[in-house]
PDB file of N, CA and C in Angstrom:
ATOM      1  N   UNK A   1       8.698 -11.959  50.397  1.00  0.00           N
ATOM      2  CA  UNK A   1       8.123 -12.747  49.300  1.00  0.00           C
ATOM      3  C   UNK A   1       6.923 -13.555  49.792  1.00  0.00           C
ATOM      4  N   UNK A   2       6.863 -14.219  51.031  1.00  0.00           N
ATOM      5  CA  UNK A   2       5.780 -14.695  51.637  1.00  0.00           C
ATOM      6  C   UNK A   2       4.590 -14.361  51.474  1.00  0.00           C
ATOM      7  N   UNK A   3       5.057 -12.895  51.998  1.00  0.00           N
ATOM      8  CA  UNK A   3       3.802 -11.973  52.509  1.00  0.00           C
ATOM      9  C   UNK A   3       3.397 -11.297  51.252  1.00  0.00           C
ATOM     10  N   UNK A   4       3.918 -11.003  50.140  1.00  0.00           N
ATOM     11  CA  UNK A   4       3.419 -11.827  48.454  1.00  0.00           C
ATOM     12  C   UNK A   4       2.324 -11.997  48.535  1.00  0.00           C
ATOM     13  N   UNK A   5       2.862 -13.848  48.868  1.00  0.00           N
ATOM     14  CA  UNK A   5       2.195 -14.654  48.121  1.00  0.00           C
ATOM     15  C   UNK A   5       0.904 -14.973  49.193  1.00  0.00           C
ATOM     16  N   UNK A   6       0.956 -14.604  49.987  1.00  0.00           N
ATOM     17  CA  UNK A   6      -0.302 -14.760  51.036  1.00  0.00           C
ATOM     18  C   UNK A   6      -1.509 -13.797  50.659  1.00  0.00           C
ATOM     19  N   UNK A   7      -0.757 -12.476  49.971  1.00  0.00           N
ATOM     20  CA  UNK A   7      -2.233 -11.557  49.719  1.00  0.00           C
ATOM     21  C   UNK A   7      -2.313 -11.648  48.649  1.00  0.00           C
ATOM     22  N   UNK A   8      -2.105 -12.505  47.468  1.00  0.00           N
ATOM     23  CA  UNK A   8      -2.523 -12.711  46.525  1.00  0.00           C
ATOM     24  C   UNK A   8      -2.798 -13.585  46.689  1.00  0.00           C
ATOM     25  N   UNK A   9      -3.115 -14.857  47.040  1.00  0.00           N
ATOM     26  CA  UNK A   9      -3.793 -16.374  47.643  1.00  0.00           C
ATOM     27  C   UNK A   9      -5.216 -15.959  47.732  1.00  0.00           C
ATOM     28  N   UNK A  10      -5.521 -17.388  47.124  1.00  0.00           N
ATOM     29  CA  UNK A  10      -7.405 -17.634  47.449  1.00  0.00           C
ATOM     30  C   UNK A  10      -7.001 -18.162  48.621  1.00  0.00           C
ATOM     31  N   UNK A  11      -8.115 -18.316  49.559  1.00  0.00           N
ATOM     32  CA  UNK A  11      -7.672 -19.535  50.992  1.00  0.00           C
ATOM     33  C   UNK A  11      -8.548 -20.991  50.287  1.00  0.00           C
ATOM     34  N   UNK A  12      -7.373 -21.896  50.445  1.00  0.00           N
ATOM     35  CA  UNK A  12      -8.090 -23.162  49.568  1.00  0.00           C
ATOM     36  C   UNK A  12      -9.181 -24.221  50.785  1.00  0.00           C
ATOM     37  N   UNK A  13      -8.745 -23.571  51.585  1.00  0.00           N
ATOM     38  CA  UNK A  13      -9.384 -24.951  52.771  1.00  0.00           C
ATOM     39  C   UNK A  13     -11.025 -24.268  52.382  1.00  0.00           C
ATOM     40  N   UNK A  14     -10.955 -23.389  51.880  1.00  0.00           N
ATOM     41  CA  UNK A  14     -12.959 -23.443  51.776  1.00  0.00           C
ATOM     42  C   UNK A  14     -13.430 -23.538  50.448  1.00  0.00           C
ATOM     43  N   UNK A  15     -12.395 -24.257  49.949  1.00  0.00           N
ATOM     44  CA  UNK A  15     -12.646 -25.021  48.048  1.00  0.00           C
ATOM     45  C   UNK A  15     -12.143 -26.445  48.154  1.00  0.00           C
ATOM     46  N   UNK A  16     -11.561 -26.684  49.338  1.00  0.00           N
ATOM     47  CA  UNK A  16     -11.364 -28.359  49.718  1.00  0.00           C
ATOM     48  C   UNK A  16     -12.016 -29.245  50.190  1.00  0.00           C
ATOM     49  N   UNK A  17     -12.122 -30.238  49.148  1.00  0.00           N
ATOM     50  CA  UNK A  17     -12.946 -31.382  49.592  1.00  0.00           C
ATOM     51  C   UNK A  17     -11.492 -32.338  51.017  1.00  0.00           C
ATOM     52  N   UNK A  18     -12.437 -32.193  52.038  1.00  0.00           N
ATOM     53  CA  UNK A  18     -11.744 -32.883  53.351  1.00  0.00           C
ATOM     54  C   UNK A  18     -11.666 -34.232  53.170  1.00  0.00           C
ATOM     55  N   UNK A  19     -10.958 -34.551  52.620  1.00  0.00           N
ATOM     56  CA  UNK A  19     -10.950 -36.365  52.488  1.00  0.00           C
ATOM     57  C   UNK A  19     -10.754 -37.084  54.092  1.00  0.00           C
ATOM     58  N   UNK A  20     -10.070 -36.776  54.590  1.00  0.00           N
ATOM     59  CA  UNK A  20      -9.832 -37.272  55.886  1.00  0.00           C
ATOM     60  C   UNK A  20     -10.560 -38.240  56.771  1.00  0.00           C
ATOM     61  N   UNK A  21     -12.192 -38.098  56.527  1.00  0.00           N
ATOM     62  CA  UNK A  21     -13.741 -38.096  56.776  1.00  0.00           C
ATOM     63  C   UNK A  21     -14.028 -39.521  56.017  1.00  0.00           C
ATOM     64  N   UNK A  22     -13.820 -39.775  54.637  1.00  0.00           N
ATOM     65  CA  UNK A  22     -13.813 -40.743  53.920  1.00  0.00           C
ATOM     66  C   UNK A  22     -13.343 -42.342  54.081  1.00  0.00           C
ATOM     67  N   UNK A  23     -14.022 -43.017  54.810  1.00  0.00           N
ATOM     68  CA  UNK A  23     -13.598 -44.121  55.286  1.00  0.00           C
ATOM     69  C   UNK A  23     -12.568 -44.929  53.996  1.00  0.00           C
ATOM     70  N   UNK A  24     -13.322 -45.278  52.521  1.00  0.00           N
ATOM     71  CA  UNK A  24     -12.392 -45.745  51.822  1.00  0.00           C
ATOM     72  C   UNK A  24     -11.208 -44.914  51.182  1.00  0.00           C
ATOM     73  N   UNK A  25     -11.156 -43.696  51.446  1.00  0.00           N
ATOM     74  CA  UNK A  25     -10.135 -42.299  51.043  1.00  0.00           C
ATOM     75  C   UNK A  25      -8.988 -43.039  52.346  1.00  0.00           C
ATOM     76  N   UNK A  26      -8.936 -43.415  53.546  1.00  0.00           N
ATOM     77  CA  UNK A  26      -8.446 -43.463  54.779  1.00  0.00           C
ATOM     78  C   UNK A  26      -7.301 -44.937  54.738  1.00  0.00           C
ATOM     79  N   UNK A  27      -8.340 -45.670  53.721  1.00  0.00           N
ATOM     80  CA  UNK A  27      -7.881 -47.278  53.576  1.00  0.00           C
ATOM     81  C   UNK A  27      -6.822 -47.136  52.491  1.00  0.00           C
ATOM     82  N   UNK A  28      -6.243 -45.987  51.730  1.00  0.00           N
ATOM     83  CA  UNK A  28      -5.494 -45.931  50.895  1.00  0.00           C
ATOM     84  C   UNK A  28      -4.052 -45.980  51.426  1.00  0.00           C
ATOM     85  N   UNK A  29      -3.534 -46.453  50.433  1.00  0.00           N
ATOM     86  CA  UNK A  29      -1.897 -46.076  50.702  1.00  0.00           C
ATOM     87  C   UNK A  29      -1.325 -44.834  50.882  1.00  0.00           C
ATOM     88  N   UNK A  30      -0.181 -44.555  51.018  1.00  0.00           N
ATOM     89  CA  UNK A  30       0.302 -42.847  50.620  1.00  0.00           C
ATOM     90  C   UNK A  30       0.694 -42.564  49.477  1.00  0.00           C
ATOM     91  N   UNK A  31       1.100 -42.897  48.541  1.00  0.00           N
ATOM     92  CA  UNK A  31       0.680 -42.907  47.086  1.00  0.00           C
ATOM     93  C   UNK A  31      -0.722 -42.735  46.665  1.00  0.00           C
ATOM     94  N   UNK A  32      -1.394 -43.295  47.156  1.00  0.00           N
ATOM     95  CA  UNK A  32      -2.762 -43.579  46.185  1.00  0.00           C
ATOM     96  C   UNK A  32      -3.315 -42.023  46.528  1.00  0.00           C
ATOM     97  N   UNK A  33      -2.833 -41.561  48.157  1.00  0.00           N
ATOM     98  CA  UNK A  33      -3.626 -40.346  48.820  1.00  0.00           C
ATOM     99  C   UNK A  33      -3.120 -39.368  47.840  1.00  0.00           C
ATOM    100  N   UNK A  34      -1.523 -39.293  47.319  1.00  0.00           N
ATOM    101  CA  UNK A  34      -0.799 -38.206  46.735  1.00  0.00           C
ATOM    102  C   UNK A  34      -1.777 -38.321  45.728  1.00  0.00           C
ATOM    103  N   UNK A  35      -1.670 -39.454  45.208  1.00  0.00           N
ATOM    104  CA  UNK A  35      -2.376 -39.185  43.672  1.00  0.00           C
ATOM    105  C   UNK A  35      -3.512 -38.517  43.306  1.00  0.00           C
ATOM    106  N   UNK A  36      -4.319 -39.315  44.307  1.00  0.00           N
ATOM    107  CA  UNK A  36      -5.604 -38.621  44.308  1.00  0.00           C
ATOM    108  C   UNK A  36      -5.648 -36.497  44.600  1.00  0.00           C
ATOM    109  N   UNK A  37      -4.431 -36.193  45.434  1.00  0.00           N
ATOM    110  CA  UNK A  37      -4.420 -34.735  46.060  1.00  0.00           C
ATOM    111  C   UNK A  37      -3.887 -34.666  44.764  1.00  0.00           C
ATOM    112  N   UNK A  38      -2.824 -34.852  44.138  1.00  0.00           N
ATOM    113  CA  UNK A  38      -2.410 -33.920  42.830  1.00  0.00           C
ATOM    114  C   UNK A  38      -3.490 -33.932  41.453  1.00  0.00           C
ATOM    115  N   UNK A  39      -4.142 -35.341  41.511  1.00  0.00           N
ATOM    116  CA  UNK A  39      -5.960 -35.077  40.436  1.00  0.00           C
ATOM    117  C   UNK A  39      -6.173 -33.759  41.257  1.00  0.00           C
ATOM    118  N   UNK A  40      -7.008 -33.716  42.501  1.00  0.00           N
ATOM    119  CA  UNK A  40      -7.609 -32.666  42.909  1.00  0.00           C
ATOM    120  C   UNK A  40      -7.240 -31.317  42.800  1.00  0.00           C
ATOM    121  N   UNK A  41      -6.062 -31.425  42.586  1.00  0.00           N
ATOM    122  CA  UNK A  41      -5.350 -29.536  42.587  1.00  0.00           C
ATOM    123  C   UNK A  41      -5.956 -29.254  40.937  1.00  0.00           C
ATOM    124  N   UNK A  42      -5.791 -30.256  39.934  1.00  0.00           N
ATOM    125  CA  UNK A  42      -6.013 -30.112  38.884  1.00  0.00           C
ATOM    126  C   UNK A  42      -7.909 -29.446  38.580  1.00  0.00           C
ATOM    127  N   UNK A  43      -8.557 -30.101  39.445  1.00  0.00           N
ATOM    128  CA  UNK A  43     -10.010 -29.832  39.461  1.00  0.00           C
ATOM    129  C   UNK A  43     -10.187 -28.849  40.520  1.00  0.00           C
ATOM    130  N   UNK A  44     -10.154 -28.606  41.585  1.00  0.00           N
ATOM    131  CA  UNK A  44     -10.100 -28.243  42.691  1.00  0.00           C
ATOM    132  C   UNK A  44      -9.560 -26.095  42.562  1.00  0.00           C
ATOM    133  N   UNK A  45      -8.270 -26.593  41.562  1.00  0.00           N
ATOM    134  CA  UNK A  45      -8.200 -25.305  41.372  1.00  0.00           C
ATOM    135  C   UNK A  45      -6.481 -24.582  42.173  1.00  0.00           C
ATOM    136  N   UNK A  46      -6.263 -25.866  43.338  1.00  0.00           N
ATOM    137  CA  UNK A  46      -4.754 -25.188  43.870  1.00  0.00           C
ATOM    138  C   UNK A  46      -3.611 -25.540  43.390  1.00  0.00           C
ATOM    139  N   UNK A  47      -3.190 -26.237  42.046  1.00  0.00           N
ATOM    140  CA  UNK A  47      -2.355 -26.769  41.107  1.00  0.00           C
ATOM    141  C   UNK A  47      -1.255 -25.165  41.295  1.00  0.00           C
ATOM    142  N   UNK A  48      -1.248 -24.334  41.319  1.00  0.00           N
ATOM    143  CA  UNK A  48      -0.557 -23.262  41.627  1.00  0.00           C
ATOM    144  C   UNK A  48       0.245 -23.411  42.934  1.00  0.00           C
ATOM    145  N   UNK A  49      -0.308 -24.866  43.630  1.00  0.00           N
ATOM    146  CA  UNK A  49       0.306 -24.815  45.097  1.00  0.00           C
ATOM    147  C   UNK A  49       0.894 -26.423  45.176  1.00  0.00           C
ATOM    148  N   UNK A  50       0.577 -27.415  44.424  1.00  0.00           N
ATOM    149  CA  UNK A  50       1.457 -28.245  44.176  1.00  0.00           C
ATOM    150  C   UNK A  50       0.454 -29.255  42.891  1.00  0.00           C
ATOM    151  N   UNK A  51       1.446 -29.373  41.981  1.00  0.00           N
ATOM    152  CA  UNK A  51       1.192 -30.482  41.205  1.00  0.00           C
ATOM    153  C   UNK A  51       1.804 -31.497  40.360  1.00  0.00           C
ATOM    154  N   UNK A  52       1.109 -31.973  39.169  1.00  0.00           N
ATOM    155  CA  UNK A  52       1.880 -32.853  38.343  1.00  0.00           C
ATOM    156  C   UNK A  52       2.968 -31.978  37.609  1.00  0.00           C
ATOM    157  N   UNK A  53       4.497 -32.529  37.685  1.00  0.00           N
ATOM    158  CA  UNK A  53       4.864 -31.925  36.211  1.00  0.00           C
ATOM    159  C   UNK A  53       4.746 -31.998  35.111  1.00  0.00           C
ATOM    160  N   UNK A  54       5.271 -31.313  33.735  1.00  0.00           N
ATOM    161  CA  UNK A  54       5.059 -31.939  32.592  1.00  0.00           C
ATOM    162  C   UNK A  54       5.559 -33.619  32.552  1.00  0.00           C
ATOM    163  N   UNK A  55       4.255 -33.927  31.877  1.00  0.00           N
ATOM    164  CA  UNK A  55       4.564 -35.814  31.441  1.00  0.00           C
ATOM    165  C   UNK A  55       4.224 -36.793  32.521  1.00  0.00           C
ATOM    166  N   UNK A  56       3.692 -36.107  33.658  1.00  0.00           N
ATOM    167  CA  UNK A  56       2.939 -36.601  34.821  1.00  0.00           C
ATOM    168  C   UNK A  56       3.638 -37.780  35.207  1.00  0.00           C
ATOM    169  N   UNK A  57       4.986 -37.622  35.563  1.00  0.00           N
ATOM    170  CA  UNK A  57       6.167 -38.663  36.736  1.00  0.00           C
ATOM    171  C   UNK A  57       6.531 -38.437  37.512  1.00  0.00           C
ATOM    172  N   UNK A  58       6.462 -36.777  37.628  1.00  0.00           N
ATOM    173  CA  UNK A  58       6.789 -36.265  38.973  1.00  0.00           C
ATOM    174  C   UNK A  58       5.551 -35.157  39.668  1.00  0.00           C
ATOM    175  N   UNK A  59       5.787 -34.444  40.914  1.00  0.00           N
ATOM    176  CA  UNK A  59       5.525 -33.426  40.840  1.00  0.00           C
ATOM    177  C   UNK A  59       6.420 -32.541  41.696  1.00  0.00           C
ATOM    178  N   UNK A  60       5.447 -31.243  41.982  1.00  0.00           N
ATOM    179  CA  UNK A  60       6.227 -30.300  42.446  1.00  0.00           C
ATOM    180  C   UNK A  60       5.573 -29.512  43.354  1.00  0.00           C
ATOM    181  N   UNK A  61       6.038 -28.896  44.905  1.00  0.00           N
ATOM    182  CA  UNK A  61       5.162 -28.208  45.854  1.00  0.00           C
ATOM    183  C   UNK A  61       5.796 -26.760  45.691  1.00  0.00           C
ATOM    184  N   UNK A  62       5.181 -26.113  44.457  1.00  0.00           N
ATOM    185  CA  UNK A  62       5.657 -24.614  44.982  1.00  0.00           C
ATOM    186  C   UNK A  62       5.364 -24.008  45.915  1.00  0.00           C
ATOM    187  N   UNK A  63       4.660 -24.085  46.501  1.00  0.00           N
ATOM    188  CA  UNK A  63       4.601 -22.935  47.832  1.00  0.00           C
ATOM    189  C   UNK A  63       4.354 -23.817  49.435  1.00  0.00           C
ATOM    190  N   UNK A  64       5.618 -24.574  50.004  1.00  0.00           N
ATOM    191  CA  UNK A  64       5.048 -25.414  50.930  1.00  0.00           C
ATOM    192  C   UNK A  64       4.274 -24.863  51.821  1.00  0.00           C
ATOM    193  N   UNK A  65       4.770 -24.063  52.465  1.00  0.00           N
ATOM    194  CA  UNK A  65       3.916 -23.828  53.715  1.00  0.00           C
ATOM    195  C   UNK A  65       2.464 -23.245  53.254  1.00  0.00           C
ATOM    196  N   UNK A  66       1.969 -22.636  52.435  1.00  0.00           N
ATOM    197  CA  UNK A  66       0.667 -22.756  52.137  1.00  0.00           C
ATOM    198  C   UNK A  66       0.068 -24.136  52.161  1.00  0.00           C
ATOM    199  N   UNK A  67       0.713 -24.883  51.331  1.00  0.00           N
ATOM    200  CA  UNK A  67       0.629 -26.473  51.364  1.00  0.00           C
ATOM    201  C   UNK A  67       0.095 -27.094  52.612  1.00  0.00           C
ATOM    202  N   UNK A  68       1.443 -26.879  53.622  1.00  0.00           N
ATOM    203  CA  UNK A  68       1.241 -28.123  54.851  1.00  0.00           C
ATOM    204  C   UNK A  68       0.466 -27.103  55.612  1.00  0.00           C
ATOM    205  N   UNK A  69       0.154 -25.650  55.386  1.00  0.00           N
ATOM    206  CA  UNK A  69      -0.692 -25.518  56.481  1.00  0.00           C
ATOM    207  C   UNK A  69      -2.887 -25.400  55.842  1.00  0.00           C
ATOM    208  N   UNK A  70      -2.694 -25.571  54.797  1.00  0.00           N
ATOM    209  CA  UNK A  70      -4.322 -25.617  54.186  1.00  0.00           C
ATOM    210  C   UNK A  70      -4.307 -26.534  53.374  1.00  0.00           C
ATOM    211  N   UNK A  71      -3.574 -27.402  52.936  1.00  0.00           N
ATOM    212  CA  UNK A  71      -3.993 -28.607  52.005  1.00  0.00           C
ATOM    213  C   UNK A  71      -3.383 -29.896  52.274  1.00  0.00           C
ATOM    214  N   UNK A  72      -2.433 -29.920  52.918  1.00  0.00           N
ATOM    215  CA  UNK A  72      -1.993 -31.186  53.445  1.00  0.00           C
ATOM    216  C   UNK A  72      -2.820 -31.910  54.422  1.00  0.00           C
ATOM    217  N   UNK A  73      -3.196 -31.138  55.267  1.00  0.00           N
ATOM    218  CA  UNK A  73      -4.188 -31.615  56.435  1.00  0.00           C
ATOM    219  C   UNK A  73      -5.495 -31.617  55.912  1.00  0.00           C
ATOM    220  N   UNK A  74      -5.925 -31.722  54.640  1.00  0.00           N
ATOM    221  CA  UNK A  74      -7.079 -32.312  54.227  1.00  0.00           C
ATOM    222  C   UNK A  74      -7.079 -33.547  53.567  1.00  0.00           C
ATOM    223  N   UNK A  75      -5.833 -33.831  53.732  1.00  0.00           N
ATOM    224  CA  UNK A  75      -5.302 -35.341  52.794  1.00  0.00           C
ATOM    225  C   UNK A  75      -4.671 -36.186  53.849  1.00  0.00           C
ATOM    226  N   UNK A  76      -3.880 -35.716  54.673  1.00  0.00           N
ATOM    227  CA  UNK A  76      -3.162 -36.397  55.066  1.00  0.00           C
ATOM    228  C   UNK A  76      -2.909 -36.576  56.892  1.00  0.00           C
ATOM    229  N   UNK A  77      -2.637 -37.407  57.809  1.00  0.00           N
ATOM    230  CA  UNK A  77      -2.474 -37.298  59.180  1.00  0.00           C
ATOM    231  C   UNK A  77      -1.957 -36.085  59.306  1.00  0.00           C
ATOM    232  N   UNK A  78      -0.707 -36.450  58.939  1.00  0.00           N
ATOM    233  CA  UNK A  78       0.552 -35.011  59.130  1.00  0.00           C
ATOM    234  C   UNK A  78       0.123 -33.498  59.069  1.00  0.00           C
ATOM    235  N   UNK A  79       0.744 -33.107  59.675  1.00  0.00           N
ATOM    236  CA  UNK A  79       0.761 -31.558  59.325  1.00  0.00           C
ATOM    237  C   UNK A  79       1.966 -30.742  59.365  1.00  0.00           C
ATOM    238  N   UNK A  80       2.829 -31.743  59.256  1.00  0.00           N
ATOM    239  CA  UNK A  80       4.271 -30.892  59.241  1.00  0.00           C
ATOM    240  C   UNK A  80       5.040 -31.108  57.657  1.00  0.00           C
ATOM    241  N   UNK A  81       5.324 -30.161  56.909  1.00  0.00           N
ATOM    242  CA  UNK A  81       5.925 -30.535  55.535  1.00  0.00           C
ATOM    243  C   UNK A  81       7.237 -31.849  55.656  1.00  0.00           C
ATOM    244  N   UNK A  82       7.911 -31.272  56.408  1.00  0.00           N
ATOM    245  CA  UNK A  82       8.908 -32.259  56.687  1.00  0.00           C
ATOM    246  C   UNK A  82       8.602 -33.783  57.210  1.00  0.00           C
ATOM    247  N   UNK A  83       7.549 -33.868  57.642  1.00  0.00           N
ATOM    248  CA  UNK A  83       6.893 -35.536  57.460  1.00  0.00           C
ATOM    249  C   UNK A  83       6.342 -35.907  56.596  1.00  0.00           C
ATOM    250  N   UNK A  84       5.584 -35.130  55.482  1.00  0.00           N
ATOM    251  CA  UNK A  84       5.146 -35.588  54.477  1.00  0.00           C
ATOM    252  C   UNK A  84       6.507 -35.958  53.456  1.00  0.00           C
ATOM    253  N   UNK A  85       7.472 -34.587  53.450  1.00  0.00           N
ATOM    254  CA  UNK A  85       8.614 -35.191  52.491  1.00  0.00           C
ATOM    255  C   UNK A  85       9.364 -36.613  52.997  1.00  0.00           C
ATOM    256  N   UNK A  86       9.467 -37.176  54.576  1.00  0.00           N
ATOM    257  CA  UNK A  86      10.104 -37.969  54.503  1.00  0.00           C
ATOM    258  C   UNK A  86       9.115 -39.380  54.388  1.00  0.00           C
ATOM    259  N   UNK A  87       7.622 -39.038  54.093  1.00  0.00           N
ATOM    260  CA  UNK A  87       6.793 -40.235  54.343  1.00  0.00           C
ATOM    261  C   UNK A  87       6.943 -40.768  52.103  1.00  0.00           C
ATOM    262  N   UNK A  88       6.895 -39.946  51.381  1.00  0.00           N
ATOM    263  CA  UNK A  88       7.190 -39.990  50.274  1.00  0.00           C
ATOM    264  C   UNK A  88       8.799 -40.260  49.473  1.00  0.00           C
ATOM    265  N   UNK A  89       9.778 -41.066  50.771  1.00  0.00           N
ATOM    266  CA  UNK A  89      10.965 -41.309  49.960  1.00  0.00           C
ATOM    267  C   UNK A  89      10.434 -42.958  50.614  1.00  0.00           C
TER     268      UNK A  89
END
């Protein structure tokens, strides 16, 4: 199923804006960073790889490891899924 979803995948890291770089993007909380990454999937185009749910209270990472390995590390220190899930409880 992986190997799926890998050859049907755009590669997003060369449609990602690298926030990382962004001195006031950097000064944010981890909330404010999520928020801002789940706007961006919406514009950006990878909402297929995690976003808002209906009624925008939650969201949802369908495909992690696409995730933590091309879009997490444009948002965030981490690069392991399992630190981002435990930096968000």
């Amino acid at each position: 199923l992986f190997q799926l979803l890998i050859s049907t995948y755009h590669q997003p890291s060369t449609m990602i804006l690298d926030r990382r770089h962004d001195i006031l993007f950097n000064t944010m909380s981890f909330p404010a960073k999520l928020h801002a990454l789940l706007e961006d999937a919406d514009k950006q185009g990878f909402q297929n790889i995690i976003c808002w749910q209906p009624g925008g209270k939650s969201f949802a990472v369908h495909k992690p490891e696409i995730y933590a390995n091309h879009i997490m590390q444009a948002y965030f220190a981490q690069t392991k899924f399992k630190s981002f899930q435990r930096q968000r409880q």
